mmCIF file of C-alpha atoms in Angstrom:
data_model
loop_
_atom_site.group_PDB
_atom_site.id
_atom_site.type_symbol
_atom_site.label_atom_id
_atom_site.label_comp_id
_atom_site.label_asym_id
_atom_site.label_seq_id
_atom_site.Cartn_x
_atom_site.Cartn_y
_atom_site.Cartn_z
ATOM 1 C CA MET A 124 86.712 82.702 114.384
ATOM 2 C CA SER A 125 87.384 79.383 116.126
ATOM 3 C CA MET A 126 89.051 76.181 114.981
ATOM 4 C CA ASN A 127 87.404 72.778 114.796
ATOM 5 C CA GLU A 128 88.694 69.688 116.639
ATOM 6 C CA ALA A 129 91.283 69.041 113.913
ATOM 7 C CA GLY A 130 92.704 72.548 114.386
ATOM 8 C CA VAL A 131 91.353 73.754 111.051
ATOM 9 C CA CYS A 132 89.794 77.184 110.735
ATOM 10 C CA GLY A 133 87.341 77.850 107.912
ATOM 11 C CA TYR A 134 87.508 80.443 105.166
ATOM 12 C CA MET A 135 84.389 81.623 103.363
ATOM 13 C CA ALA A 136 85.666 82.407 99.891
ATOM 14 C CA GLN A 137 83.901 83.629 96.768
ATOM 15 C CA HIS A 138 80.485 83.170 98.313
ATOM 16 C CA ASN A 139 77.353 85.111 97.394
ATOM 17 C CA LEU A 140 76.278 85.573 101.004
ATOM 18 C CA LEU A 141 73.967 88.429 100.040
ATOM 19 C CA ASP A 142 71.640 85.973 98.274
ATOM 20 C CA GLN A 143 71.326 83.902 101.452
ATOM 21 C CA ALA A 144 71.280 86.686 104.022
ATOM 22 C CA PHE A 145 69.413 89.217 101.916
ATOM 23 C CA LYS A 146 68.979 91.685 104.801
ATOM 24 C CA LEU A 147 72.731 92.298 104.583
ATOM 25 C CA LYS A 148 72.095 94.026 101.252
ATOM 26 C CA ASN A 149 70.716 96.941 103.260
ATOM 27 C CA ASP A 150 74.152 97.351 104.895
ATOM 28 C CA PHE A 151 76.075 97.436 101.651
ATOM 29 C CA ILE A 152 75.851 99.648 98.570
ATOM 30 C CA ILE A 153 77.502 98.685 95.304
ATOM 31 C CA PRO A 154 79.684 101.678 94.354
ATOM 32 C CA ASP A 155 78.841 103.618 91.208
ATOM 33 C CA TYR A 156 82.233 102.602 89.785
ATOM 34 C CA ALA A 157 80.876 99.077 89.251
ATOM 35 C CA PHE A 158 78.249 100.395 86.845
ATOM 36 C CA VAL A 159 80.720 102.054 84.484
ATOM 37 C CA GLU A 160 80.415 100.584 81.012
ATOM 38 C CA THR A 161 83.807 99.152 80.100
ATOM 39 C CA GLY A 162 82.776 97.649 76.754
ATOM 40 C CA ARG A 163 84.003 94.224 77.869
ATOM 41 C CA ARG A 164 81.040 92.856 79.813
ATOM 42 C CA LEU A 165 82.066 89.277 80.618
ATOM 43 C CA VAL A 166 80.050 88.478 83.736
ATOM 44 C CA PRO A 167 77.339 85.893 82.971
ATOM 45 C CA ASN A 168 73.898 87.465 83.380
ATOM 46 C CA ASP A 169 72.520 84.406 85.201
ATOM 47 C CA GLN A 170 74.896 85.103 88.121
ATOM 48 C CA THR A 171 73.810 88.684 88.609
ATOM 49 C CA ALA A 172 70.007 88.711 88.717
ATOM 50 C CA SER A 173 69.823 89.941 92.316
ATOM 51 C CA THR A 174 72.641 92.511 92.201
ATOM 52 C CA ASP A 175 71.965 94.771 89.221
ATOM 53 C CA GLY A 176 74.374 92.975 86.873
ATOM 54 C CA ILE A 177 77.246 92.725 89.375
ATOM 55 C CA VAL A 178 78.602 89.456 90.840
ATOM 56 C CA VAL A 179 79.051 90.118 94.563
ATOM 57 C CA ASN A 180 81.162 87.711 96.616
ATOM 58 C CA VAL A 181 81.968 87.772 100.326
ATOM 59 C CA TRP A 182 85.314 86.647 101.746
ATOM 60 C CA ILE A 183 85.620 86.017 105.503
ATOM 61 C CA GLY A 184 88.565 84.315 107.136
ATOM 62 C CA PRO A 185 91.358 84.261 109.697
ATOM 63 C CA GLN A 186 94.869 85.681 109.602
ATOM 64 C CA GLY A 187 97.119 83.832 107.152
ATOM 65 C CA THR A 188 94.390 82.942 104.672
ATOM 66 C CA VAL A 189 95.840 82.821 101.160
ATOM 67 C CA SER A 190 94.404 83.085 97.659
ATOM 68 C CA PRO A 191 97.061 81.709 95.302
ATOM 69 C CA LEU A 192 98.395 83.765 92.411
ATOM 70 C CA HIS A 193 95.610 83.857 89.808
ATOM 71 C CA PHE A 194 93.638 86.166 87.538
ATOM 72 C CA ASP A 195 89.925 86.772 87.035
ATOM 73 C CA ASN A 196 88.262 87.494 83.716
ATOM 74 C CA TYR A 197 86.230 90.396 85.092
ATOM 75 C CA ASP A 198 86.711 93.955 86.276
ATOM 76 C CA ASN A 199 86.905 93.675 90.052
ATOM 77 C CA LEU A 200 86.228 96.200 92.795
ATOM 78 C CA PHE A 201 87.555 94.729 96.022
ATOM 79 C CA ALA A 202 86.236 96.344 99.213
ATOM 80 C CA GLN A 203 88.006 95.691 102.500
ATOM 81 C CA VAL A 204 85.440 95.742 105.302
ATOM 82 C CA ALA A 205 87.433 94.485 108.303
ATOM 83 C CA GLY A 206 91.056 93.543 108.855
ATOM 84 C CA TYR A 207 94.024 93.845 106.506
ATOM 85 C CA LYS A 208 95.051 92.015 103.329
ATOM 86 C CA TYR A 209 98.284 92.047 101.362
ATOM 87 C CA PHE A 210 98.032 92.068 97.560
ATOM 88 C CA CYS A 211 100.780 91.361 95.043
ATOM 89 C CA LEU A 212 99.604 92.202 91.506
ATOM 90 C CA TYR A 213 101.100 91.476 88.095
ATOM 91 C CA SER A 214 100.154 92.838 84.696
ATOM 92 C CA PRO A 215 98.791 90.343 82.141
ATOM 93 C CA SER A 216 101.987 90.949 80.152
ATOM 94 C CA GLU A 217 103.873 89.117 82.923
ATOM 95 C CA ALA A 218 101.957 85.865 82.340
ATOM 96 C CA PRO A 219 104.882 84.047 80.636
ATOM 97 C CA ASN A 220 106.950 84.631 83.800
ATOM 98 C CA LEU A 221 104.186 83.447 86.133
ATOM 99 C CA TYR A 222 103.916 79.844 84.892
ATOM 100 C CA PRO A 223 100.144 79.453 84.541
ATOM 101 C CA TYR A 224 98.714 75.963 84.490
ATOM 102 C CA PRO A 225 98.023 74.720 80.933
ATOM 103 C CA PRO A 226 94.923 76.085 79.157
ATOM 104 C CA ASP A 227 93.265 72.640 79.144
ATOM 105 C CA SER A 228 93.732 72.184 82.916
ATOM 106 C CA HIS A 229 91.141 72.835 85.610
ATOM 107 C CA MET A 230 93.034 75.964 86.707
ATOM 108 C CA PRO A 231 94.273 77.801 83.604
ATOM 109 C CA ASN A 232 93.917 81.137 85.433
ATOM 110 C CA THR A 233 96.216 80.047 88.297
ATOM 111 C CA SER A 234 99.997 80.143 88.592
ATOM 112 C CA GLN A 235 102.015 77.051 89.442
ATOM 113 C CA VAL A 236 104.332 79.243 91.540
ATOM 114 C CA ASP A 237 103.861 78.990 95.303
ATOM 115 C CA MET A 238 104.125 82.642 96.337
ATOM 116 C CA GLU A 239 104.823 81.657 99.945
ATOM 117 C CA SER A 240 107.899 79.645 98.909
ATOM 118 C CA VAL A 241 109.069 80.528 95.393
ATOM 119 C CA ASP A 242 111.256 77.846 93.782
ATOM 120 C CA LEU A 243 113.429 79.762 91.297
ATOM 121 C CA ASN A 244 115.162 76.542 90.219
ATOM 122 C CA ARG A 245 111.831 75.234 88.967
ATOM 123 C CA TYR A 246 110.440 78.626 87.847
ATOM 124 C CA PRO A 247 113.494 80.736 86.915
ATOM 125 C CA CYS A 248 111.623 83.323 84.809
ATOM 126 C CA PHE A 249 109.537 84.279 87.832
ATOM 127 C CA ALA A 250 112.497 86.380 89.000
ATOM 128 C CA LYS A 251 111.928 88.633 85.949
ATOM 129 C CA ALA A 252 108.294 89.367 86.818
ATOM 130 C CA SER A 253 107.548 92.934 87.916
ATOM 131 C CA SER A 254 104.820 93.406 90.517
ATOM 132 C CA VAL A 255 102.908 96.051 92.446
ATOM 133 C CA GLU A 256 102.219 95.470 96.139
ATOM 134 C CA CYS A 257 99.782 97.007 98.571
ATOM 135 C CA VAL A 258 97.959 96.354 101.827
ATOM 136 C CA VAL A 259 94.249 97.126 101.955
ATOM 137 C CA GLU A 260 92.639 98.170 105.212
ATOM 138 C CA PRO A 261 89.040 98.752 106.335
ATOM 139 C CA GLY A 262 87.366 101.248 104.011
ATOM 140 C CA ASP A 263 89.750 100.700 101.074
ATOM 141 C CA LEU A 264 88.462 99.935 97.595
ATOM 142 C CA LEU A 265 90.951 98.307 95.208
ATOM 143 C CA TYR A 266 90.295 98.100 91.465
ATOM 144 C CA ILE A 267 91.771 95.030 89.737
ATOM 145 C CA PRO A 268 91.453 95.045 85.932
ATOM 146 C CA PRO A 269 90.516 91.847 84.081
ATOM 147 C CA LYS A 270 93.347 89.327 83.623
ATOM 148 C CA TRP A 271 95.576 91.052 86.203
ATOM 149 C CA TRP A 272 97.280 88.394 88.284
ATOM 150 C CA HIS A 273 96.949 88.747 92.050
ATOM 151 C CA PHE A 274 98.099 86.909 95.150
ATOM 152 C CA VAL A 275 96.322 87.708 98.414
ATOM 153 C CA ARG A 276 97.236 86.993 102.044
ATOM 154 C CA SER A 277 95.258 88.063 105.122
ATOM 155 C CA HIS A 278 97.354 89.909 107.688
ATOM 156 C CA SER A 279 94.563 89.573 110.237
ATOM 157 C CA TYR A 280 91.033 88.289 110.611
ATOM 158 C CA SER A 281 89.423 89.729 107.510
ATOM 159 C CA ALA A 282 86.092 90.417 105.830
ATOM 160 C CA SER A 283 85.976 91.593 102.227
ATOM 161 C CA ILE A 284 83.519 92.012 99.382
ATOM 162 C CA SER A 285 84.437 91.680 95.727
ATOM 163 C CA MET A 286 82.283 92.993 92.918
ATOM 164 C CA TRP A 287 82.845 91.608 89.418
ATOM 165 C CA PHE A 288 81.418 93.561 86.524
#
């Protein structure tokens, strides 16, 4: 991946590449796990017409790419295709310690805490939050339950596929 004249390198995030490059669908199979009925189907049907009821997003980017601490409303199977990514996950019960933006904001599912430089003077309760950490590598499949907070950082050039169901 190369940088532009301004020294900025792009990151393709949360993109349904399979709808644009439909031949790629032949190289990827949605795991059976994604078809398990959880009883909490929250994915809008209009987003899943071409993928059997699953929202499939592709994530491609360079080392150091970050997804800030946030949660998704869906069950998520995260498949690491190439490279390595670090995950830090928090249970929904930790939300009061994670300082989410207000419910009426544009980012109510995102934490105000900068995970790369935590300011405990501004966010003192963050120190109480208990997390689980892991690094995913090519071939790994990580399940993230709905409303589980997660921060993600690429340790290398990376390609990933997430499946929301």
